[in-house]
Coordinates of C-alpha atoms in Angstrom, one line a residue:
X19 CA 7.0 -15.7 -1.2
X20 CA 6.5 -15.5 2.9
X21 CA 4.5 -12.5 4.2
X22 CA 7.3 -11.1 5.9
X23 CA 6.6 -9.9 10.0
X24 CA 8.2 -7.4 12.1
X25 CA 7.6 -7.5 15.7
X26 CA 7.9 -4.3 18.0
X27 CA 7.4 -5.4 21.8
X28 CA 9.5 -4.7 24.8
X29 CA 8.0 -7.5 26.7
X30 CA 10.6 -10.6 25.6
X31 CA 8.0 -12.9 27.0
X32 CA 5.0 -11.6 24.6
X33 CA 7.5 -11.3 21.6
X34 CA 8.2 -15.4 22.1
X35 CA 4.4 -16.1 22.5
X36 CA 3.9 -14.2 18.9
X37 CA 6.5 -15.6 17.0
X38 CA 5.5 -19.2 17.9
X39 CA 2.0 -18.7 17.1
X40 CA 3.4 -16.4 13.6
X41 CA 6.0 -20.0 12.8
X42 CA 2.8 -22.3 13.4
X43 CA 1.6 -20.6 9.5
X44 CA 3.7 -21.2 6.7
X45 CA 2.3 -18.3 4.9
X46 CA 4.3 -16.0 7.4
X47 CA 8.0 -15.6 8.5
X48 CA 9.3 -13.5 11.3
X49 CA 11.8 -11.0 9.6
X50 CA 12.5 -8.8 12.4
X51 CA 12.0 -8.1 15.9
X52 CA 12.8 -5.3 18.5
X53 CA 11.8 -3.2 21.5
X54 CA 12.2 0.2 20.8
X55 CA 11.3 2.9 18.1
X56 CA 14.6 3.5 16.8
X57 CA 15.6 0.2 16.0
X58 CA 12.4 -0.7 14.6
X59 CA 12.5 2.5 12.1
X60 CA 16.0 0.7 11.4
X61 CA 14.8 -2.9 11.0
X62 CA 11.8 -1.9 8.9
X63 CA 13.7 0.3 6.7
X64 CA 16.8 -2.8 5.9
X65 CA 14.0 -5.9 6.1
X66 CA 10.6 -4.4 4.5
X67 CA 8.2 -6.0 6.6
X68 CA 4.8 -6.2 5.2
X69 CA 3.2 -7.1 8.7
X70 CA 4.0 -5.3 11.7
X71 CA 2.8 -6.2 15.5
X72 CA 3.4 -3.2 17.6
X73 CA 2.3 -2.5 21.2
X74 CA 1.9 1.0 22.3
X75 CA 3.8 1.7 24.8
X76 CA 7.1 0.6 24.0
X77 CA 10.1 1.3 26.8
X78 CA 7.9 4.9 27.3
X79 CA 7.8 5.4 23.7
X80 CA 4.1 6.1 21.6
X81 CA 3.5 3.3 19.6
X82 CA 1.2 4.9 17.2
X83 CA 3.8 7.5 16.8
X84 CA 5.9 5.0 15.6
X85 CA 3.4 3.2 13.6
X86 CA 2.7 6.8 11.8
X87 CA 6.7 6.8 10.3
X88 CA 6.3 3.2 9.5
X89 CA 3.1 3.8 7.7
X90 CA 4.7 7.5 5.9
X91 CA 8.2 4.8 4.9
X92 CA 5.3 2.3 3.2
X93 CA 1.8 3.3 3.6
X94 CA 0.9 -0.5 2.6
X95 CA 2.5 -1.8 5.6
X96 CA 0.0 -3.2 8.0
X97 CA -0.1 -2.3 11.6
X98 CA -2.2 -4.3 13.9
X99 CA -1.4 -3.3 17.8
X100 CA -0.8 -5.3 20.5
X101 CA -1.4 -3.8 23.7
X102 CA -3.0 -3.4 26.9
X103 CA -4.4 0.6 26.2
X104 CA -8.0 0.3 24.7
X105 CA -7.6 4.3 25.2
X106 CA -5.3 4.7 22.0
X107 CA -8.1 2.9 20.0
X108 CA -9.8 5.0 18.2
X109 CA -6.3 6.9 17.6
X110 CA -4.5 3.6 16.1
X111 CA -7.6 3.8 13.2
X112 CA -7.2 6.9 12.6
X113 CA -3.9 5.6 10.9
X114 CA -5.9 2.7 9.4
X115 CA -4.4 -0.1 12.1
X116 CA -5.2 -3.1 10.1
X117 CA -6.3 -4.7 13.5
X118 CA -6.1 -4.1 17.9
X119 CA -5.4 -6.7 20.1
X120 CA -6.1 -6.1 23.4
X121 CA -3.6 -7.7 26.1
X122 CA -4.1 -10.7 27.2
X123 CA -4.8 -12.1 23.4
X124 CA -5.6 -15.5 22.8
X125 CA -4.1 -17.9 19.8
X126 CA -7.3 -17.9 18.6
X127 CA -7.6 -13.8 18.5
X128 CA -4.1 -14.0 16.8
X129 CA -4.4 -16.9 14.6
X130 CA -8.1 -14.8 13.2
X131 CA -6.0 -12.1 12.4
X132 CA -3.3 -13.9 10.5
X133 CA -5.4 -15.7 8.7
X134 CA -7.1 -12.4 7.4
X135 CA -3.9 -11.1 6.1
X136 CA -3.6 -14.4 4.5
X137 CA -6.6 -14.7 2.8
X138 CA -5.9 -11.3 1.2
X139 CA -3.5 -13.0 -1.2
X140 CA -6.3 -15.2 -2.6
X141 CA -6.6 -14.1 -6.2
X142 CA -9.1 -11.5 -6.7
X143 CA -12.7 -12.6 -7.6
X144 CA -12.8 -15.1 -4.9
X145 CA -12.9 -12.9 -2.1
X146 CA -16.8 -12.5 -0.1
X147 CA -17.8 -8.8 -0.5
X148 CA -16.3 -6.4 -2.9
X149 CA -15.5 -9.1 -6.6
X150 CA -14.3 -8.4 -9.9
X151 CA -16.3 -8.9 -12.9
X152 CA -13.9 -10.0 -15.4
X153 CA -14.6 -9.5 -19.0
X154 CA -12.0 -10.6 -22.0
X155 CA -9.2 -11.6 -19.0
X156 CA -9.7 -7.9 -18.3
X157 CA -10.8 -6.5 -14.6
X158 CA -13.6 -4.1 -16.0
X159 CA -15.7 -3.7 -12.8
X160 CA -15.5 -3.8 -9.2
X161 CA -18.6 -4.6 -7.2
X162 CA -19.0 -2.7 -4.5
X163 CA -21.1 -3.7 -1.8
X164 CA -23.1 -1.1 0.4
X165 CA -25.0 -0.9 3.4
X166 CA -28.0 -2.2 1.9
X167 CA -27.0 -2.1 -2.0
X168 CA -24.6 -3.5 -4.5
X169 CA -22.8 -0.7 -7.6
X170 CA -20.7 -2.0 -10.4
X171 CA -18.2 0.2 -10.8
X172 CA -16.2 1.0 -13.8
X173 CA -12.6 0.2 -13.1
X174 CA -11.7 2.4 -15.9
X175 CA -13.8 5.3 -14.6
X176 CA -12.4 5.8 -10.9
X177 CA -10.3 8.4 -10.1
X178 CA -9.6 7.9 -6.7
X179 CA -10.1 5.7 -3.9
X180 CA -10.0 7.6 -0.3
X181 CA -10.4 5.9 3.4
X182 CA -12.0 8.0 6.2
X183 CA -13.9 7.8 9.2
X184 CA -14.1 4.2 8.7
X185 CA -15.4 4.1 5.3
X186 CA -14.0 4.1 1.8
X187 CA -15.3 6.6 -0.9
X188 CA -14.5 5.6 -4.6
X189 CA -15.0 8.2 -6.8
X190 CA -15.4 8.1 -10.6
X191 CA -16.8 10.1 -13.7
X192 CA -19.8 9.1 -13.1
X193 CA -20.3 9.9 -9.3
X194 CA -19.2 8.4 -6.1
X195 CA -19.4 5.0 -3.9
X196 CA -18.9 4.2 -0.3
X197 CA -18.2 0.8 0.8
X198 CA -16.7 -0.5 4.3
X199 CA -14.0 -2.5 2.6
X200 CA -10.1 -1.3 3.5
X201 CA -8.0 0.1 1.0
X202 CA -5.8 -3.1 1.1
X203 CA -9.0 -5.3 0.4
X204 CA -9.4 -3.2 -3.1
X205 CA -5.7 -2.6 -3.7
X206 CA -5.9 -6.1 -4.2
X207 CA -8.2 -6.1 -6.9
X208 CA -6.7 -3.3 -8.7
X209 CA -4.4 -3.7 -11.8
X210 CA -1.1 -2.0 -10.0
X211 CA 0.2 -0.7 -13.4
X212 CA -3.2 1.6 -13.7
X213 CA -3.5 2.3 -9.7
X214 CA -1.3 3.6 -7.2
X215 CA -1.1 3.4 -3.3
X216 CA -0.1 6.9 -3.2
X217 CA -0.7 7.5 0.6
X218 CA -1.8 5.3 3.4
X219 CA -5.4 7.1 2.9
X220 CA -5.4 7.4 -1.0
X221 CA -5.3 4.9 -4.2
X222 CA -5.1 7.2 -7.3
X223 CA -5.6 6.1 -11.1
X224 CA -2.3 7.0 -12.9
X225 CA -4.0 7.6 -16.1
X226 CA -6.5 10.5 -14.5
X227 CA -3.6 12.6 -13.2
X228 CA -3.5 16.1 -14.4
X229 CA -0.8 17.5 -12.3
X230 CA 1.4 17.3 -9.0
X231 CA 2.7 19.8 -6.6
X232 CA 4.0 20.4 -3.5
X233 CA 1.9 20.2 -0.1
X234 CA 4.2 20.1 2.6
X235 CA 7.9 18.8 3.2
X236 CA 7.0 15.0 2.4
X237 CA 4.2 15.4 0.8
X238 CA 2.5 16.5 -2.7
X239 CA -0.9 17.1 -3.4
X240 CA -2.5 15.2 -6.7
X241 CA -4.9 17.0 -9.4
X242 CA -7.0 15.1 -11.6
X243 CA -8.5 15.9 -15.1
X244 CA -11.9 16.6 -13.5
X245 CA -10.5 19.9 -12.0
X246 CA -12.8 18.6 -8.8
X247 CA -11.1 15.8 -6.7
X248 CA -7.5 16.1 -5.2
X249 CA -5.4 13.3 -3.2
X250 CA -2.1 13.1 -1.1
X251 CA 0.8 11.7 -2.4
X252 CA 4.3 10.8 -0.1
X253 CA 7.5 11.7 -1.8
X254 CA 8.6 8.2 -1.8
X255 CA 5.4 7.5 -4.2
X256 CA 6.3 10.8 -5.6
X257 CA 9.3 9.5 -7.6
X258 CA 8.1 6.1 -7.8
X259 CA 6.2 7.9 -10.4
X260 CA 8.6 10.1 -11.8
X261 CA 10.5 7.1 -12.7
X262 CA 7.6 5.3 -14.3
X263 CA 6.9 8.2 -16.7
X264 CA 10.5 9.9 -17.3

């Protein structure tokens, strides 16, 4: 199946440039494009992108506005902006932009960046970096690399997986692990009956739940068995789960 791409430019002439270089890799099909926020809350909502190239300012609109109701509708999504304003950098992360590409980009630039997305959907254990260990055609552990160490971790054990400030903390029963590797880059590895993209900051183990209430109008907070950690959870994820367990 293509890894479907949504472009959200208001420049026709950049849009053309990006779906030619997008059509050059058979991995990738252009589902959708626009230039404006309304219509692409619309398109993203009927054709369920899983890419999405978004500039930032878009016919006076905030891009990373935009990019934070796409990310709330499917916090897997991933956003990489393309843009001119290096100022909204830092900003764009904060929302876990899978990538920034500064105006004028290069194929090469973009061609680097789609094959990253790509390479994602190599089966896990092939990947450089984090692996898993596989014991009995079971994922048991996950091998975290560190600055200047590598952990085996316990599938089994973690609780939760949480992104910030540019790093990744997994924590377990047996203590916790930071790693530079995105939440997608694990996600992959992960066996998505047990864990659960429950917000564009959080994976969560299904089986460690304890209980789940609200936090705010679209969101719930999640308690573990531990009585220590808690995570976000959207209210799309919400009844994902109701309906796994009802």
């Amino acid at each position: 199946m293509a890894i479907k791409v949504m472009l959200v430019e208001d420049e026709a002439g950049i849009r053309h440039i990006l779906r030619k270089i997008i059509e050059k890799h058979t991995e990738f099909e252009v589902a959708a494009e626009c230039d404006e926020m309304g219509q692409a809350i619309v398109d993203f909502r009927l054709h369920k992108p899983d890419v999405v190239f978004l500039d930032i300012g878009i016919k006076g609109q905030n891009g990373v506005e935009c990019a934070r109701i796409l990310t709330d509708l499917d916090p897997k999504v991933k956003i990489i902006f393309a843009t001119a304003h290096s100022e909204y950098m830092s900003e764009a992360f904060e929302i876990y932009a899978f990538d920034y590409l500064m105006k004028p980009f290069s194929i090469e630039r973009v061609n680097k960046t789609l094959d990253r997305i790509a390479a994602l959907e190599i089966p896990a254990g092939f990947e450089s970096g984090e692996k898993i260990v596989k014991t009995e055609k079971r994922r048991d552990k996950l091998l975290v690399k560190g600055k200047e160490s590598l952990s085996f971790v316990d599938i089994p054990d973690i609780i939760l997986i949480l992104r910030e400030n540019n790093s990744t903390a997994i924590y377990t029963e047996k203590g916790s692990f930071a790693t530079s590797a995105s939440l997608a880059e694990i996600e992959q590895k992960l066996d998505p009956e047990q864990f659960l993209r429950s917000h564009k900051s959080y994976i969560i183990n299904l089986s460690k739940i304890r209980k789940i209430e609200p936090y705010g109008r679209w969101t719930y907070t999640v308690h573990f068995q531990t009585g220590k950690e808690t995570a976000l959870i959207t209210a799309e994820k919400y009844e994902e789960i109701k309906k796994r367990f009802l």
